[in-house]
mmCIF file of C-alpha atoms in Angstrom:
data_model
loop_
_atom_site.group_PDB
_atom_site.id
_atom_site.type_symbol
_atom_site.label_atom_id
_atom_site.label_comp_id
_atom_site.label_asym_id
_atom_site.label_seq_id
_atom_site.Cartn_x
_atom_site.Cartn_y
_atom_site.Cartn_z
ATOM 1 C CA MET A 10 75.929 89.849 92.044
ATOM 2 C CA HIS A 11 79.659 90.034 92.588
ATOM 3 C CA THR A 12 82.767 89.182 90.646
ATOM 4 C CA SER A 13 85.745 87.485 92.260
ATOM 5 C CA SER A 14 89.244 88.520 91.376
ATOM 6 C CA TYR A 15 91.426 87.097 94.173
ATOM 7 C CA GLU A 16 94.364 88.880 92.570
ATOM 8 C CA THR A 17 97.332 88.504 94.898
ATOM 9 C CA ALA A 18 100.273 87.814 92.580
ATOM 10 C CA PRO A 19 103.471 89.164 94.191
ATOM 11 C CA LEU A 20 105.746 91.694 92.553
ATOM 12 C CA ALA A 21 109.192 90.639 91.407
ATOM 13 C CA ARG A 22 110.940 93.998 91.959
ATOM 14 C CA PRO A 23 111.939 95.462 95.347
ATOM 15 C CA LEU A 24 109.631 98.087 96.841
ATOM 16 C CA ALA A 25 110.450 101.008 99.096
ATOM 17 C CA ASN A 26 107.283 100.510 101.167
ATOM 18 C CA ALA A 27 107.281 97.213 103.074
ATOM 19 C CA TRP A 28 103.473 97.263 103.508
ATOM 20 C CA LEU A 29 103.130 96.873 99.757
ATOM 21 C CA TYR A 30 104.587 93.346 99.752
ATOM 22 C CA ASP A 31 101.400 92.087 101.425
ATOM 23 C CA ALA A 32 99.073 94.094 99.163
ATOM 24 C CA ALA A 33 96.988 92.519 96.414
ATOM 25 C CA GLY A 34 98.713 92.395 93.014
ATOM 26 C CA ASP A 35 96.390 94.961 91.427
ATOM 27 C CA ILE A 36 97.080 97.369 94.281
ATOM 28 C CA GLN A 37 100.827 96.848 93.885
ATOM 29 C CA GLU A 38 100.592 97.639 90.185
ATOM 30 C CA LEU A 39 98.394 100.714 90.725
ATOM 31 C CA TYR A 40 100.833 101.968 93.364
ATOM 32 C CA LEU A 41 103.753 101.562 90.932
ATOM 33 C CA TYR A 42 101.842 103.550 88.289
ATOM 34 C CA TRP A 43 100.974 106.235 90.874
ATOM 35 C CA ALA A 44 104.616 106.394 92.057
ATOM 36 C CA GLU A 45 105.831 106.713 88.462
ATOM 37 C CA CYS A 46 103.367 109.554 87.816
ATOM 38 C CA ARG A 47 104.451 111.466 90.907
ATOM 39 C CA ALA A 48 108.041 111.536 89.606
ATOM 40 C CA GLY A 49 109.600 111.978 93.047
ATOM 41 C CA ARG A 50 107.001 114.500 94.266
ATOM 42 C CA VAL A 51 104.774 113.940 97.291
ATOM 43 C CA MET A 52 101.899 112.898 94.999
ATOM 44 C CA PRO A 53 101.172 113.093 91.281
ATOM 45 C CA ARG A 54 99.161 115.966 89.894
ATOM 46 C CA ARG A 55 95.913 115.099 88.148
ATOM 47 C CA ASP A 56 97.418 116.156 84.836
ATOM 48 C CA ASP A 57 100.289 113.648 85.356
ATOM 49 C CA VAL A 58 97.808 110.759 85.162
ATOM 50 C CA ASP A 59 96.668 109.343 81.826
ATOM 51 C CA PHE A 60 93.122 108.503 82.862
ATOM 52 C CA ALA A 61 92.383 106.579 79.636
ATOM 53 C CA ALA A 62 95.402 104.325 80.216
ATOM 54 C CA LEU A 63 94.519 104.043 83.886
ATOM 55 C CA VAL A 64 91.002 102.812 83.102
ATOM 56 C CA ALA A 65 92.377 100.398 80.489
ATOM 57 C CA GLY A 66 94.675 98.834 83.082
ATOM 58 C CA PHE A 67 92.364 99.136 86.094
ATOM 59 C CA PRO A 68 88.735 99.155 84.906
ATOM 60 C CA ARG A 69 87.423 99.169 88.488
ATOM 61 C CA VAL A 70 89.310 102.266 89.645
ATOM 62 C CA LEU A 71 87.292 105.083 91.184
ATOM 63 C CA LEU A 72 88.026 108.770 91.609
ATOM 64 C CA ALA A 73 86.881 110.485 94.812
ATOM 65 C CA GLU A 74 86.537 114.249 94.857
ATOM 66 C CA ALA A 75 85.488 116.590 97.651
ATOM 67 C CA ASN A 76 81.722 117.036 97.816
ATOM 68 C CA ALA A 77 81.363 120.811 97.500
ATOM 69 C CA ALA A 78 77.561 120.443 97.760
ATOM 70 C CA ARG A 79 77.758 118.793 101.205
ATOM 71 C CA GLU A 80 75.064 120.450 103.309
ATOM 72 C CA THR A 81 74.464 118.188 106.296
ATOM 73 C CA PRO A 82 76.669 115.947 108.443
ATOM 74 C CA ALA A 83 74.883 112.947 106.902
ATOM 75 C CA ASP A 84 76.139 113.872 103.423
ATOM 76 C CA SER A 85 79.330 112.205 102.262
ATOM 77 C CA TYR A 86 82.495 114.292 102.237
ATOM 78 C CA TYR A 87 83.310 112.771 98.848
ATOM 79 C CA ILE A 88 81.691 112.141 95.479
ATOM 80 C CA TYR A 89 82.825 108.910 93.799
ATOM 81 C CA ARG A 90 83.171 108.465 90.043
ATOM 82 C CA ALA A 91 83.866 105.283 88.156
ATOM 83 C CA LEU A 92 86.437 106.500 85.655
ATOM 84 C CA GLY A 93 85.318 105.971 82.094
ATOM 85 C CA HIS A 94 81.653 106.094 83.158
ATOM 86 C CA GLU A 95 79.156 108.772 84.102
ATOM 87 C CA ASP A 96 79.518 110.486 87.455
ATOM 88 C CA PHE A 97 77.674 108.728 90.226
ATOM 89 C CA ALA A 98 76.924 109.158 93.858
ATOM 90 C CA TYR A 99 77.656 105.840 95.509
ATOM 91 C CA GLU A 100 74.060 105.408 96.685
ATOM 92 C CA GLY A 101 72.251 103.347 94.086
ATOM 93 C CA TYR A 102 75.139 102.895 91.652
ATOM 94 C CA VAL A 103 75.660 99.402 90.311
ATOM 95 C CA GLY A 104 78.975 99.183 88.487
ATOM 96 C CA GLU A 105 79.494 96.474 85.896
ATOM 97 C CA GLY A 106 81.046 93.445 87.592
ATOM 98 C CA LEU A 107 81.180 95.156 90.982
ATOM 99 C CA ASP A 108 79.057 94.445 94.013
ATOM 100 C CA PRO A 109 76.777 97.423 94.768
ATOM 101 C CA ALA A 110 77.285 96.809 98.503
ATOM 102 C CA LEU A 111 80.901 97.950 98.125
ATOM 103 C CA PHE A 112 79.810 101.360 96.876
ATOM 104 C CA ARG A 113 77.486 101.836 99.834
ATOM 105 C CA HIS A 114 80.405 101.154 102.163
ATOM 106 C CA ILE A 115 83.349 102.924 100.583
ATOM 107 C CA PRO A 116 84.863 104.358 103.712
ATOM 108 C CA ASP A 117 85.165 108.125 103.750
ATOM 109 C CA ARG A 118 87.752 107.565 106.488
ATOM 110 C CA GLY A 119 90.155 106.040 103.931
ATOM 111 C CA CYS A 120 89.833 109.097 101.701
ATOM 112 C CA HIS A 121 90.302 111.328 104.722
ATOM 113 C CA ALA A 122 93.423 109.398 105.828
ATOM 114 C CA ALA A 123 94.986 109.708 102.351
ATOM 115 C CA THR A 124 94.105 113.413 102.252
ATOM 116 C CA VAL A 125 95.609 114.203 105.645
ATOM 117 C CA ALA A 126 98.773 112.149 105.037
ATOM 118 C CA ARG A 127 99.015 113.198 101.362
ATOM 119 C CA ASP A 128 100.152 109.601 100.844
ATOM 120 C CA VAL A 129 98.756 106.179 100.012
ATOM 121 C CA HIS A 130 96.409 104.628 102.552
ATOM 122 C CA THR A 131 95.211 101.017 102.474
ATOM 123 C CA GLU A 132 92.692 99.179 104.568
ATOM 124 C CA ARG A 133 90.902 95.882 104.535
ATOM 125 C CA VAL A 134 87.138 95.820 104.902
ATOM 126 C CA ARG A 135 84.603 93.094 105.393
ATOM 127 C CA LEU A 136 81.027 93.652 104.246
ATOM 128 C CA LEU A 137 77.813 91.872 103.437
ATOM 129 C CA SER A 138 77.289 91.714 99.657
ATOM 130 C CA GLY A 139 74.001 92.277 97.877
ATOM 131 C CA ASP A 140 73.545 88.516 97.585
ATOM 132 C CA GLY A 141 74.125 87.875 101.292
ATOM 133 C CA LEU A 142 77.781 86.762 101.245
ATOM 134 C CA ILE A 143 80.452 88.171 103.531
ATOM 135 C CA MET A 144 83.064 89.667 101.238
ATOM 136 C CA GLU A 145 86.584 90.779 102.095
ATOM 137 C CA TYR A 146 88.269 93.603 100.201
ATOM 138 C CA GLU A 147 91.565 95.405 100.281
ATOM 139 C CA VAL A 148 91.055 99.047 99.376
ATOM 140 C CA ALA A 149 93.818 101.452 98.344
ATOM 141 C CA PHE A 150 93.454 105.244 98.401
ATOM 142 C CA LEU A 151 96.045 107.156 96.333
ATOM 143 C CA PRO A 152 95.929 110.985 96.511
ATOM 144 C CA LEU A 153 96.294 113.343 93.558
ATOM 145 C CA GLY A 154 97.287 117.004 93.591
ATOM 146 C CA PRO A 155 95.520 119.709 91.595
ATOM 147 C CA GLU A 156 96.200 120.142 87.896
ATOM 148 C CA GLY A 157 99.343 122.212 87.569
ATOM 149 C CA GLY A 158 99.318 122.536 91.372
ATOM 150 C CA ALA A 159 102.226 123.392 93.587
ATOM 151 C CA GLU A 160 104.035 120.739 95.597
ATOM 152 C CA ASP A 161 102.411 121.939 98.824
ATOM 153 C CA ALA A 162 98.886 122.073 97.337
ATOM 154 C CA ALA A 163 95.986 120.262 98.945
ATOM 155 C CA VAL A 164 94.739 116.904 97.703
ATOM 156 C CA ASP A 165 92.466 117.399 94.697
ATOM 157 C CA GLY A 166 91.300 113.829 94.142
ATOM 158 C CA ILE A 167 91.862 110.283 95.328
ATOM 159 C CA LEU A 168 92.189 107.179 93.192
ATOM 160 C CA ILE A 169 90.498 104.205 94.857
ATOM 161 C CA LEU A 170 90.876 100.567 93.973
ATOM 162 C CA ALA A 171 89.073 97.792 95.829
ATOM 163 C CA VAL A 172 90.293 94.245 95.292
ATOM 164 C CA GLU A 173 88.280 91.267 96.471
ATOM 165 C CA LEU A 174 90.309 88.956 98.664
ATOM 166 C CA ALA A 175 90.010 85.187 98.872
ATOM 167 C CA PRO A 176 87.550 84.125 101.598
ATOM 168 C CA GLY A 177 89.197 83.929 105.014
ATOM 169 C CA THR A 178 92.147 86.130 104.048
ATOM 170 C CA MET A 179 91.465 88.613 106.823
ATOM 171 C CA ALA A 180 92.375 87.272 110.251
ATOM 172 C CA GLY A 181 90.087 88.222 113.112
ATOM 173 C CA GLY A 182 87.756 91.222 112.835
ATOM 174 C CA ALA A 183 87.663 93.913 110.205
#
């Protein structure tokens, strides 16, 4: 089962980052919230984010955190949580209104890219859904600093939002 959103409404206000003009509307809005929370810093701290308001505005947002229990190279570097729900490891989780195939394919590389850059990273992915359809998603990774952390602190978490794109939106390969 999957739910289509096809949310691509453009923003009316000018943006500093040109890449954002082509981003899905939900990703644009999440970026604006993230940018407001960071208040001119490199990234917002976790305690700058109102997670209840975030979930109310973006019910499909995830939080990735470093997997401290990682023991083998096959283990994910990150643990993913659907905010407002119980913690979950992406294997076997079926979020309400979200295709479980997406959770099996959340790219650790996107989290890694956002962590290294300490900035927003977006990518488009194509995957086979649980019901056999090829789905196209735009995924945004927005880093968070530690609670009360210093400006030069490491990334403490990553907000992730995946937005389903209209079929055929991605040109060529993924």
